[in-house]
Amino acid sequence: MHFITSLLGNLNYGTILFLMLLESTVVPVPSELVVTPAAYHAASGQLDVFLVILFATIGADIGASINYVVAYYVGRPVIYRFANSRWGKMCLLNQEKVEKSEKYFDDHGIVATLTGRLIPGIRHLISIPAGLAKMNYWKFLLYTTIGAGVWHAILAALGWYLHSIVPEDQLNGKIEEYAEYIKLFIIVAVVLAAGYFIIHSYLKRKKE
C-alpha cells in the first residue's frame, strides 16, 4: 500500500495508466483518487486533461483484459478459490462480490460490460463474468472502453471544477464528498437506462 500511496503522490501519465490497470484487476485503487487529482493538476497546466482520460482508459482496458483472459481460461472454480483465499481478502475480494458481478452480468447481458464500469463495487469485477461467459473479446473491449472513458471523463470534469474552488490540501476530502453524489447519480441513471433497455426489448419481442 505504501507503494501505491507513493504513486498517488507522483501522478503522471505512466502512473495514471499503471494505477488504473491495477484498479481494473483486483487491486483496491480508487479511481477517483487518481483521475480527479490528475485533472486537478491538469487545470493548472501540469498535465493535459484529455491525455489523463486517455491513459486512464488505456490502463482500465489493460487491467480489464487481464481479468477477462484469466476468467476465460481458468474458469469459475479457480476464480472463487482465489476470491476466498488470503490473497483475495488482501485485495478486498470475496466470493460474494464475484457472484454479485456475475448476477449483474446475467441480468443485463453484454451491455453490463458498459454500464457495470460506472457502478461502484461492480466496476473492477465486471470483466470476470464477461470472461466466464466467453463474451466476444472485441465487443467486450469496445464496451469496456466506452464505460471506462465515460467514468474517467466524469472524474476529470470534477477535478477540473475543484481546481477553481478548493486548495490542494483539501482536495481529497472534497473528492470523497462529491464522489458520493456522483455515484448515487450514476446508479440511478444506470437503473433507468437498464429499465429502458429491458422494456424496449420486451416490447420488441412482443411485437415480433
Short mmCIF file of N, CA, C and O in Angstrom, two decimals, residues 39-173:
data_model
loop_
_atom_site.label_atom_id
_atom_site.label_comp_id
_atom_site.label_asym_id
_atom_site.label_seq_id
_atom_site.Cartn_x
_atom_site.Cartn_y
_atom_site.Cartn_z
N ALA A 39 -6.64 15.44 -13.04
CA ALA A 39 -7.33 16.51 -13.77
C ALA A 39 -7.20 17.84 -13.03
O ALA A 39 -7.13 18.90 -13.67
N TYR A 40 -7.17 17.80 -11.72
CA TYR A 40 -6.95 19.00 -10.90
C TYR A 40 -5.61 19.63 -11.27
O TYR A 40 -5.50 20.85 -11.47
N HIS A 41 -4.57 18.79 -11.41
CA HIS A 41 -3.26 19.29 -11.81
C HIS A 41 -3.25 19.73 -13.27
O HIS A 41 -2.53 20.66 -13.63
N ALA A 42 -4.05 19.07 -14.09
CA ALA A 42 -4.15 19.48 -15.50
C ALA A 42 -4.72 20.88 -15.62
O ALA A 42 -4.34 21.65 -16.51
N ALA A 43 -5.64 21.23 -14.73
CA ALA A 43 -6.25 22.55 -14.76
C ALA A 43 -5.22 23.65 -14.47
O ALA A 43 -5.40 24.80 -14.88
N SER A 44 -4.13 23.27 -13.79
CA SER A 44 -3.07 24.25 -13.51
C SER A 44 -1.95 24.18 -14.55
O SER A 44 -0.93 24.85 -14.41
N GLY A 45 -2.14 23.34 -15.57
CA GLY A 45 -1.18 23.27 -16.67
C GLY A 45 -0.10 22.22 -16.52
O GLY A 45 0.78 22.11 -17.37
N GLN A 46 -0.15 21.41 -15.45
CA GLN A 46 0.89 20.40 -15.23
C GLN A 46 0.70 19.17 -16.12
O GLN A 46 1.66 18.47 -16.44
N LEU A 47 -0.54 18.88 -16.49
CA LEU A 47 -0.85 17.74 -17.35
C LEU A 47 -1.89 18.19 -18.37
O LEU A 47 -2.46 19.28 -18.26
N ASP A 48 -2.15 17.33 -19.35
CA ASP A 48 -3.22 17.58 -20.33
C ASP A 48 -4.42 16.73 -19.93
O ASP A 48 -4.30 15.51 -19.81
N VAL A 49 -5.57 17.35 -19.72
CA VAL A 49 -6.73 16.63 -19.20
C VAL A 49 -7.20 15.53 -20.15
O VAL A 49 -7.66 14.46 -19.71
N PHE A 50 -7.08 15.75 -21.46
CA PHE A 50 -7.51 14.72 -22.42
C PHE A 50 -6.57 13.52 -22.39
O PHE A 50 -7.02 12.37 -22.52
N LEU A 51 -5.28 13.78 -22.17
CA LEU A 51 -4.34 12.67 -22.05
C LEU A 51 -4.54 11.92 -20.73
O LEU A 51 -4.33 10.72 -20.66
N VAL A 52 -4.95 12.65 -19.69
CA VAL A 52 -5.28 11.99 -18.42
C VAL A 52 -6.39 10.97 -18.64
O VAL A 52 -6.29 9.81 -18.20
N ILE A 53 -7.46 11.39 -19.33
CA ILE A 53 -8.59 10.49 -19.60
C ILE A 53 -8.13 9.33 -20.49
O ILE A 53 -8.50 8.17 -20.26
N LEU A 54 -7.33 9.64 -21.51
CA LEU A 54 -6.86 8.60 -22.45
C LEU A 54 -6.03 7.54 -21.74
O LEU A 54 -6.30 6.34 -21.88
N PHE A 55 -5.02 7.97 -20.97
CA PHE A 55 -4.14 7.00 -20.32
C PHE A 55 -4.87 6.23 -19.22
O PHE A 55 -4.60 5.04 -19.00
N ALA A 56 -5.80 6.88 -18.54
CA ALA A 56 -6.60 6.18 -17.53
C ALA A 56 -7.45 5.10 -18.18
O ALA A 56 -7.56 3.98 -17.66
N THR A 57 -8.01 5.41 -19.35
CA THR A 57 -8.86 4.44 -20.04
C THR A 57 -8.05 3.30 -20.62
O THR A 57 -8.47 2.13 -20.57
N ILE A 58 -6.86 3.60 -21.15
CA ILE A 58 -5.98 2.53 -21.65
C ILE A 58 -5.61 1.60 -20.50
O ILE A 58 -5.63 0.36 -20.64
N GLY A 59 -5.27 2.17 -19.35
CA GLY A 59 -4.94 1.35 -18.18
C GLY A 59 -6.10 0.47 -17.77
O GLY A 59 -5.93 -0.72 -17.46
N ALA A 60 -7.31 1.04 -17.77
CA ALA A 60 -8.50 0.27 -17.42
C ALA A 60 -8.73 -0.86 -18.42
O ALA A 60 -9.10 -1.98 -18.03
N ASP A 61 -8.51 -0.60 -19.69
CA ASP A 61 -8.67 -1.63 -20.72
C ASP A 61 -7.69 -2.79 -20.50
O ASP A 61 -8.06 -3.96 -20.62
N ILE A 62 -6.44 -2.45 -20.17
CA ILE A 62 -5.44 -3.50 -19.96
C ILE A 62 -5.80 -4.33 -18.73
O ILE A 62 -5.77 -5.57 -18.77
N GLY A 63 -6.13 -3.65 -17.63
CA GLY A 63 -6.49 -4.37 -16.41
C GLY A 63 -7.72 -5.24 -16.59
O GLY A 63 -7.76 -6.40 -16.14
N ALA A 64 -8.74 -4.70 -17.26
CA ALA A 64 -9.96 -5.47 -17.50
C ALA A 64 -9.68 -6.66 -18.42
O ALA A 64 -10.26 -7.73 -18.24
N SER A 65 -8.78 -6.48 -19.38
CA SER A 65 -8.43 -7.58 -20.29
C SER A 65 -7.72 -8.70 -19.54
O SER A 65 -7.92 -9.88 -19.85
N ILE A 66 -6.90 -8.33 -18.54
CA ILE A 66 -6.24 -9.35 -17.72
C ILE A 66 -7.29 -10.19 -16.99
O ILE A 66 -7.25 -11.43 -16.99
N ASN A 67 -8.25 -9.53 -16.35
CA ASN A 67 -9.34 -10.24 -15.67
C ASN A 67 -10.10 -11.14 -16.64
O ASN A 67 -10.43 -12.29 -16.33
N TYR A 68 -10.42 -10.58 -17.81
CA TYR A 68 -11.19 -11.31 -18.82
C TYR A 68 -10.45 -12.59 -19.24
O TYR A 68 -11.05 -13.68 -19.27
N VAL A 69 -9.17 -12.45 -19.57
CA VAL A 69 -8.39 -13.60 -20.06
C VAL A 69 -8.25 -14.66 -18.98
O VAL A 69 -8.42 -15.86 -19.24
N VAL A 70 -7.97 -14.23 -17.75
CA VAL A 70 -7.83 -15.18 -16.64
C VAL A 70 -9.14 -15.93 -16.43
O VAL A 70 -9.16 -17.17 -16.34
N ALA A 71 -10.27 -15.20 -16.37
CA ALA A 71 -11.57 -15.84 -16.17
C ALA A 71 -11.93 -16.76 -17.34
O ALA A 71 -12.49 -17.84 -17.15
N TYR A 72 -11.60 -16.33 -18.56
CA TYR A 72 -11.92 -17.10 -19.77
C TYR A 72 -11.25 -18.47 -19.73
O TYR A 72 -11.86 -19.49 -20.08
N TYR A 73 -9.99 -18.50 -19.27
CA TYR A 73 -9.21 -19.75 -19.36
C TYR A 73 -9.18 -20.58 -18.08
O TYR A 73 -9.07 -21.80 -18.15
N VAL A 74 -9.28 -19.95 -16.90
CA VAL A 74 -9.17 -20.76 -15.68
C VAL A 74 -10.52 -21.21 -15.14
O VAL A 74 -10.61 -22.21 -14.44
N GLY A 75 -11.59 -20.47 -15.44
CA GLY A 75 -12.93 -20.90 -15.05
C GLY A 75 -13.34 -20.48 -13.65
O GLY A 75 -12.54 -19.98 -12.86
N ARG A 76 -14.59 -20.73 -13.35
CA ARG A 76 -15.22 -20.26 -12.11
C ARG A 76 -14.61 -20.86 -10.84
O ARG A 76 -14.38 -20.12 -9.87
N PRO A 77 -14.34 -22.18 -10.77
CA PRO A 77 -13.81 -22.74 -9.51
C PRO A 77 -12.51 -22.07 -9.05
O PRO A 77 -12.34 -21.77 -7.87
N VAL A 78 -11.60 -21.80 -9.99
CA VAL A 78 -10.33 -21.19 -9.63
C VAL A 78 -10.54 -19.73 -9.21
O VAL A 78 -9.92 -19.25 -8.26
N ILE A 79 -11.43 -19.03 -9.91
CA ILE A 79 -11.74 -17.64 -9.55
C ILE A 79 -12.29 -17.57 -8.14
O ILE A 79 -11.88 -16.74 -7.32
N TYR A 80 -13.22 -18.46 -7.82
CA TYR A 80 -13.81 -18.46 -6.47
C TYR A 80 -12.77 -18.85 -5.42
O TYR A 80 -12.77 -18.29 -4.31
N ARG A 81 -11.89 -19.78 -5.76
CA ARG A 81 -10.86 -20.20 -4.82
C ARG A 81 -9.93 -19.02 -4.49
O ARG A 81 -9.56 -18.82 -3.33
N PHE A 82 -9.58 -18.26 -5.51
CA PHE A 82 -8.73 -17.09 -5.27
C PHE A 82 -9.48 -16.05 -4.45
O PHE A 82 -8.91 -15.45 -3.52
N ALA A 83 -10.75 -15.81 -4.78
CA ALA A 83 -11.54 -14.81 -4.06
C ALA A 83 -11.64 -15.13 -2.58
O ALA A 83 -11.67 -14.22 -1.74
N ASN A 84 -11.66 -16.41 -2.25
CA ASN A 84 -11.79 -16.83 -0.86
C ASN A 84 -10.45 -17.03 -0.15
O ASN A 84 -10.41 -17.35 1.04
N SER A 85 -9.36 -16.84 -0.90
CA SER A 85 -8.03 -17.05 -0.34
C SER A 85 -7.55 -15.84 0.45
O SER A 85 -8.17 -14.77 0.43
N ARG A 86 -6.41 -16.00 1.10
CA ARG A 86 -5.83 -14.89 1.85
C ARG A 86 -5.45 -13.75 0.92
O ARG A 86 -5.63 -12.58 1.24
N TRP A 87 -4.95 -14.08 -0.27
CA TRP A 87 -4.58 -13.06 -1.24
C TRP A 87 -5.80 -12.31 -1.74
O TRP A 87 -5.76 -11.09 -1.93
N GLY A 88 -6.87 -13.05 -1.93
CA GLY A 88 -8.11 -12.40 -2.35
C GLY A 88 -8.62 -11.43 -1.31
O GLY A 88 -9.06 -10.32 -1.64
N LYS A 89 -8.55 -11.82 -0.05
CA LYS A 89 -9.01 -10.95 1.04
C LYS A 89 -8.12 -9.71 1.16
O LYS A 89 -8.60 -8.62 1.50
N MET A 90 -6.82 -9.86 0.87
CA MET A 90 -5.92 -8.71 0.89
C MET A 90 -6.31 -7.69 -0.19
O MET A 90 -6.08 -6.49 -0.04
N CYS A 91 -6.93 -8.19 -1.26
CA CYS A 91 -7.40 -7.32 -2.34
C CYS A 91 -8.86 -6.89 -2.12
O CYS A 91 -9.50 -6.38 -3.05
N LEU A 92 -9.36 -7.11 -0.89
CA LEU A 92 -10.75 -6.78 -0.53
C LEU A 92 -11.74 -7.52 -1.42
O LEU A 92 -12.80 -7.01 -1.78
N LEU A 93 -11.39 -8.75 -1.77
CA LEU A 93 -12.21 -9.56 -2.67
C LEU A 93 -12.78 -10.73 -1.90
O LEU A 93 -12.18 -11.23 -0.94
N ASN A 94 -13.97 -11.18 -2.29
CA ASN A 94 -14.54 -12.40 -1.74
C ASN A 94 -15.51 -12.99 -2.77
O ASN A 94 -15.84 -12.34 -3.76
N GLN A 95 -15.97 -14.21 -2.50
CA GLN A 95 -16.85 -14.88 -3.45
C GLN A 95 -18.15 -14.13 -3.65
O GLN A 95 -18.69 -14.08 -4.76
N GLU A 96 -18.65 -13.51 -2.58
CA GLU A 96 -19.92 -12.78 -2.68
C GLU A 96 -19.83 -11.64 -3.69
O GLU A 96 -20.76 -11.41 -4.46
N LYS A 97 -18.70 -10.94 -3.70
CA LYS A 97 -18.53 -9.84 -4.65
C LYS A 97 -18.47 -10.36 -6.09
O LYS A 97 -19.02 -9.74 -7.00
N VAL A 98 -17.79 -11.48 -6.29
CA VAL A 98 -17.72 -12.06 -7.64
C VAL A 98 -19.11 -12.51 -8.09
O VAL A 98 -19.51 -12.28 -9.23
N GLU A 99 -19.84 -13.16 -7.17
CA GLU A 99 -21.20 -13.60 -7.50
C GLU A 99 -22.10 -12.41 -7.82
O GLU A 99 -22.96 -12.50 -8.70
N LYS A 100 -21.92 -11.31 -7.10
CA LYS A 100 -22.71 -10.10 -7.34
C LYS A 100 -22.45 -9.57 -8.75
O LYS A 100 -23.39 -9.17 -9.46
N SER A 101 -21.18 -9.57 -9.16
CA SER A 101 -20.85 -9.10 -10.51
C SER A 101 -21.40 -10.05 -11.57
O SER A 101 -21.87 -9.62 -12.63
N GLU A 102 -21.38 -11.36 -11.28
CA GLU A 102 -21.95 -12.33 -12.22
C GLU A 102 -23.45 -12.14 -12.38
O GLU A 102 -23.99 -12.22 -13.48
N LYS A 103 -24.13 -11.91 -11.26
CA LYS A 103 -25.58 -11.70 -11.31
C LYS A 103 -25.90 -10.46 -12.12
O LYS A 103 -26.85 -10.46 -12.93
N TYR A 104 -25.13 -9.39 -11.92
CA TYR A 104 -25.36 -8.16 -12.69
C TYR A 104 -25.18 -8.43 -14.18
O TYR A 104 -25.97 -7.98 -15.00
N PHE A 105 -24.14 -9.19 -14.52
CA PHE A 105 -23.88 -9.52 -15.92
C PHE A 105 -25.02 -10.38 -16.49
O PHE A 105 -25.50 -10.15 -17.60
N ASP A 106 -25.45 -11.37 -15.72
CA ASP A 106 -26.54 -12.25 -16.18
C ASP A 106 -27.85 -11.49 -16.36
O ASP A 106 -28.61 -11.74 -17.29
N ASP A 107 -28.11 -10.53 -15.46
CA ASP A 107 -29.36 -9.78 -15.51
C ASP A 107 -29.40 -8.79 -16.67
O ASP A 107 -30.48 -8.51 -17.21
N HIS A 108 -28.25 -8.24 -17.04
CA HIS A 108 -28.22 -7.16 -18.01
C HIS A 108 -27.56 -7.52 -19.33
O HIS A 108 -27.53 -6.69 -20.25
N GLY A 109 -27.05 -8.75 -19.43
CA GLY A 109 -26.46 -9.17 -20.71
C GLY A 109 -25.15 -8.45 -20.98
O GLY A 109 -24.54 -7.85 -20.09
N ILE A 110 -24.72 -8.47 -22.23
CA ILE A 110 -23.40 -7.94 -22.58
C ILE A 110 -23.30 -6.43 -22.35
O ILE A 110 -22.20 -5.90 -22.16
N VAL A 111 -24.45 -5.73 -22.35
CA VAL A 111 -24.41 -4.28 -22.09
C VAL A 111 -23.93 -4.00 -20.67
O VAL A 111 -23.49 -2.90 -20.36
N ALA A 112 -23.96 -5.02 -19.80
CA ALA A 112 -23.47 -4.87 -18.43
C ALA A 112 -21.99 -4.52 -18.42
O ALA A 112 -21.51 -3.87 -17.48
N THR A 113 -21.25 -4.94 -19.45
CA THR A 113 -19.83 -4.62 -19.53
C THR A 113 -19.63 -3.12 -19.64
O THR A 113 -18.64 -2.58 -19.15
N LEU A 114 -20.58 -2.43 -20.26
CA LEU A 114 -20.52 -0.97 -20.38
C LEU A 114 -21.04 -0.30 -19.11
O LEU A 114 -20.34 0.47 -18.46
N THR A 115 -22.27 -0.62 -18.73
CA THR A 115 -22.88 0.05 -17.58
C THR A 115 -22.19 -0.33 -16.27
O THR A 115 -22.11 0.48 -15.34
N GLY A 116 -21.69 -1.57 -16.21
CA GLY A 116 -21.03 -2.03 -14.98
C GLY A 116 -19.78 -1.24 -14.66
O GLY A 116 -19.38 -1.14 -13.49
N ARG A 117 -19.13 -0.64 -15.68
CA ARG A 117 -17.94 0.17 -15.45
C ARG A 117 -18.25 1.44 -14.67
O ARG A 117 -17.34 2.09 -14.16
N LEU A 118 -19.52 1.77 -14.54
CA LEU A 118 -19.91 3.00 -13.85
C LEU A 118 -20.39 2.76 -12.43
O LEU A 118 -20.65 3.72 -11.70
N ILE A 119 -20.51 1.50 -12.03
CA ILE A 119 -21.13 1.19 -10.74
C ILE A 119 -20.10 0.77 -9.71
O ILE A 119 -19.33 -0.18 -9.94
N PRO A 120 -20.03 1.45 -8.57
CA PRO A 120 -19.10 1.07 -7.50
C PRO A 120 -19.35 -0.36 -7.04
O PRO A 120 -20.48 -0.80 -6.92
N GLY A 121 -18.26 -1.09 -6.78
CA GLY A 121 -18.38 -2.47 -6.33
C GLY A 121 -18.52 -3.46 -7.47
O GLY A 121 -18.26 -4.65 -7.29
N ILE A 122 -18.92 -2.99 -8.63
CA ILE A 122 -19.08 -3.84 -9.81
C ILE A 122 -17.99 -3.52 -10.83
O ILE A 122 -17.50 -4.39 -11.54
N ARG A 123 -17.59 -2.24 -10.86
CA ARG A 123 -16.75 -1.70 -11.92
C ARG A 123 -15.51 -2.55 -12.22
O ARG A 123 -15.24 -2.89 -13.36
N HIS A 124 -14.73 -2.88 -11.19
CA HIS A 124 -13.47 -3.57 -11.43
C HIS A 124 -13.63 -5.08 -11.56
O HIS A 124 -12.66 -5.78 -11.88
N LEU A 125 -14.84 -5.60 -11.34
CA LEU A 125 -15.05 -7.05 -11.41
C LEU A 125 -15.89 -7.50 -12.60
O LEU A 125 -15.97 -8.69 -12.87
N ILE A 126 -16.52 -6.56 -13.30
CA ILE A 126 -17.46 -6.94 -14.35
C ILE A 126 -16.78 -7.68 -15.50
O ILE A 126 -17.43 -8.43 -16.24
N SER A 127 -15.47 -7.51 -15.64
CA SER A 127 -14.75 -8.23 -16.70
C SER A 127 -14.63 -9.72 -16.40
O SER A 127 -14.44 -10.53 -17.31
N ILE A 128 -14.76 -10.11 -15.12
CA ILE A 128 -14.66 -11.53 -14.77
C ILE A 128 -15.84 -12.33 -15.33
O ILE A 128 -15.62 -13.33 -16.02
N PRO A 129 -17.10 -11.95 -15.07
CA PRO A 129 -18.21 -12.70 -15.67
C PRO A 129 -18.21 -12.63 -17.19
O PRO A 129 -18.68 -13.56 -17.86
N ALA A 130 -17.70 -11.54 -17.77
CA ALA A 130 -17.60 -11.46 -19.24
C ALA A 130 -16.66 -12.55 -19.75
O ALA A 130 -16.93 -13.20 -20.77
N GLY A 131 -15.55 -12.76 -19.04
CA GLY A 131 -14.62 -13.83 -19.42
C GLY A 131 -15.20 -15.21 -19.18
O GLY A 131 -15.06 -16.12 -20.01
N LEU A 132 -15.88 -15.38 -18.05
CA LEU A 132 -16.50 -16.68 -17.75
C LEU A 132 -17.56 -17.04 -18.79
O LEU A 132 -17.72 -18.21 -19.15
N ALA A 133 -18.29 -16.02 -19.28
CA ALA A 133 -19.32 -16.24 -20.29
C ALA A 133 -18.74 -16.35 -21.70
O ALA A 133 -19.48 -16.58 -22.65
N LYS A 134 -17.41 -16.16 -21.81
CA LYS A 134 -16.72 -16.21 -23.11
C LYS A 134 -17.33 -15.24 -24.12
O LYS A 134 -17.55 -15.55 -25.28
N MET A 135 -17.61 -14.04 -23.62
CA MET A 135 -18.09 -12.96 -24.47
C MET A 135 -17.04 -12.63 -25.53
O MET A 135 -15.84 -12.74 -25.28
N ASN A 136 -17.47 -12.25 -26.71
CA ASN A 136 -16.54 -11.86 -27.77
C ASN A 136 -15.60 -10.77 -27.24
O ASN A 136 -16.05 -9.74 -26.73
N TYR A 137 -14.29 -11.00 -27.39
CA TYR A 137 -13.33 -10.09 -26.75
C TYR A 137 -13.42 -8.68 -27.31
O TYR A 137 -13.34 -7.71 -26.54
N TRP A 138 -13.56 -8.51 -28.61
CA TRP A 138 -13.54 -7.17 -29.20
C TRP A 138 -14.79 -6.37 -28.81
O TRP A 138 -14.71 -5.16 -28.60
N LYS A 139 -15.89 -7.08 -28.67
CA LYS A 139 -17.10 -6.40 -28.19
C LYS A 139 -16.92 -6.02 -26.72
O LYS A 139 -17.30 -4.92 -26.30
N PHE A 140 -16.32 -6.93 -25.95
CA PHE A 140 -16.01 -6.66 -24.54
C PHE A 140 -15.10 -5.43 -24.42
O PHE A 140 -15.35 -4.54 -23.60
N LEU A 141 -14.07 -5.37 -25.26
CA LEU A 141 -13.12 -4.26 -25.19
C LEU A 141 -13.79 -2.94 -25.58
O LEU A 141 -13.52 -1.90 -24.96
N LEU A 142 -14.65 -2.98 -26.58
CA LEU A 142 -15.36 -1.77 -27.01
C LEU A 142 -16.23 -1.22 -25.88
O LEU A 142 -16.16 -0.03 -25.54
N TYR A 143 -17.04 -2.10 -25.28
CA TYR A 143 -17.93 -1.66 -24.21
C TYR A 143 -17.14 -1.19 -22.99
O TYR A 143 -17.51 -0.23 -22.32
N THR A 144 -16.05 -1.90 -22.68
CA THR A 144 -15.20 -1.52 -21.56
C THR A 144 -14.59 -0.13 -21.78
O THR A 144 -14.57 0.71 -20.87
N THR A 145 -14.14 0.12 -23.00
CA THR A 145 -13.52 1.41 -23.33
C THR A 145 -14.53 2.54 -23.19
O THR A 145 -14.23 3.60 -22.62
N ILE A 146 -15.73 2.31 -23.69
CA ILE A 146 -16.77 3.35 -23.60
C ILE A 146 -17.13 3.62 -22.14
O ILE A 146 -17.16 4.78 -21.68
N GLY A 147 -17.39 2.56 -21.39
CA GLY A 147 -17.78 2.72 -19.99
C GLY A 147 -16.69 3.37 -19.15
O GLY A 147 -16.94 4.29 -18.38
N ALA A 148 -15.45 2.89 -19.32
CA ALA A 148 -14.32 3.45 -18.57
C ALA A 148 -14.07 4.89 -18.99
O ALA A 148 -13.79 5.75 -18.15
N GLY A 149 -14.17 5.16 -20.30
CA GLY A 149 -13.95 6.52 -20.79
C GLY A 149 -14.95 7.50 -20.22
O GLY A 149 -14.59 8.62 -19.82
N VAL A 150 -16.20 7.10 -20.16
CA VAL A 150 -17.25 7.97 -19.59
C VAL A 150 -16.97 8.23 -18.11
O VAL A 150 -17.05 9.38 -17.64
N TRP A 151 -16.65 7.18 -17.37
CA TRP A 151 -16.38 7.32 -15.94
C TRP A 151 -15.18 8.24 -15.69
O TRP A 151 -15.22 9.14 -14.84
N HIS A 152 -14.13 8.06 -16.47
CA HIS A 152 -12.93 8.89 -16.29
C HIS A 152 -13.19 10.33 -16.70
O HIS A 152 -12.64 11.26 -16.10
N ALA A 153 -14.01 10.53 -17.71
CA ALA A 153 -14.36 11.89 -18.13
C ALA A 153 -15.14 12.61 -17.02
O ALA A 153 -14.93 13.80 -16.76
N ILE A 154 -16.03 11.88 -16.34
CA ILE A 154 -16.79 12.46 -15.22
C ILE A 154 -15.84 12.85 -14.09
O ILE A 154 -15.93 13.95 -13.53
N LEU A 155 -14.91 11.95 -13.75
CA LEU A 155 -13.96 12.24 -12.68
C LEU A 155 -13.04 13.40 -13.06
O LEU A 155 -12.69 14.23 -12.21
N ALA A 156 -12.64 13.45 -14.34
CA ALA A 156 -11.77 14.53 -14.80
C ALA A 156 -12.50 15.87 -14.74
O ALA A 156 -11.92 16.90 -14.35
N ALA A 157 -13.77 15.87 -15.11
CA ALA A 157 -14.56 17.10 -15.04
C ALA A 157 -14.66 17.59 -13.60
O ALA A 157 -14.58 18.79 -13.32
N LEU A 158 -14.81 16.65 -12.67
CA LEU A 158 -14.87 17.00 -11.25
C LEU A 158 -13.55 17.63 -10.80
O LEU A 158 -13.53 18.65 -10.12
N GLY A 159 -12.43 17.00 -11.19
CA GLY A 159 -11.12 17.52 -10.81
C GLY A 159 -10.87 18.91 -11.37
O GLY A 159 -10.34 19.79 -10.68
N TRP A 160 -11.27 19.12 -12.62
CA TRP A 160 -11.10 20.42 -13.26
C TRP A 160 -11.93 21.49 -12.53
O TRP A 160 -11.46 22.60 -12.28
N TYR A 161 -13.14 21.11 -12.17
CA TYR A 161 -14.03 22.03 -11.44
C TYR A 161 -13.47 22.36 -10.05
O TYR A 161 -13.46 23.52 -9.64
N LEU A 162 -12.99 21.34 -9.35
CA LEU A 162 -12.49 21.55 -7.99
C LEU A 162 -11.27 22.46 -7.95
O LEU A 162 -11.02 23.12 -6.94
N HIS A 163 -10.52 22.49 -9.03
CA HIS A 163 -9.33 23.34 -9.07
C HIS A 163 -9.67 24.81 -8.84
O HIS A 163 -8.87 25.57 -8.28
N SER A 164 -10.87 25.19 -9.26
CA SER A 164 -11.25 26.60 -9.14
C SER A 164 -11.84 26.96 -7.79
O SER A 164 -12.01 28.14 -7.48
N ILE A 165 -12.12 25.97 -6.95
CA ILE A 165 -12.80 26.29 -5.68
C ILE A 165 -12.14 25.69 -4.44
O ILE A 165 -12.50 26.06 -3.32
N VAL A 166 -11.19 24.76 -4.63
CA VAL A 166 -10.64 24.04 -3.47
C VAL A 166 -9.11 24.10 -3.50
O VAL A 166 -8.50 23.78 -4.52
N PRO A 167 -8.46 24.50 -2.39
CA PRO A 167 -6.99 24.41 -2.32
C PRO A 167 -6.55 22.95 -2.30
O PRO A 167 -7.31 22.07 -1.86
N GLU A 168 -5.34 22.68 -2.74
CA GLU A 168 -4.90 21.29 -2.93
C GLU A 168 -4.90 20.49 -1.63
O GLU A 168 -5.17 19.29 -1.63
N ASP A 169 -4.63 21.14 -0.49
CA ASP A 169 -4.59 20.39 0.76
C ASP A 169 -5.97 19.92 1.23
O ASP A 169 -6.08 19.10 2.13
N GLN A 170 -7.04 20.44 0.60
CA GLN A 170 -8.40 20.00 0.93
C GLN A 170 -9.01 19.13 -0.17
O GLN A 170 -10.18 18.75 -0.10
N LEU A 171 -8.20 18.81 -1.17
CA LEU A 171 -8.74 18.15 -2.37
C LEU A 171 -9.33 16.78 -2.08
O LEU A 171 -10.47 16.49 -2.49
N ASN A 172 -8.61 15.92 -1.38
CA ASN A 172 -9.09 14.55 -1.17
C ASN A 172 -10.42 14.51 -0.41
O ASN A 172 -11.30 13.70 -0.70
N GLY A 173 -10.57 15.39 0.57
CA GLY A 173 -11.83 15.45 1.31
C GLY A 173 -12.99 15.83 0.43
O GLY A 173 -14.09 15.25 0.52
#
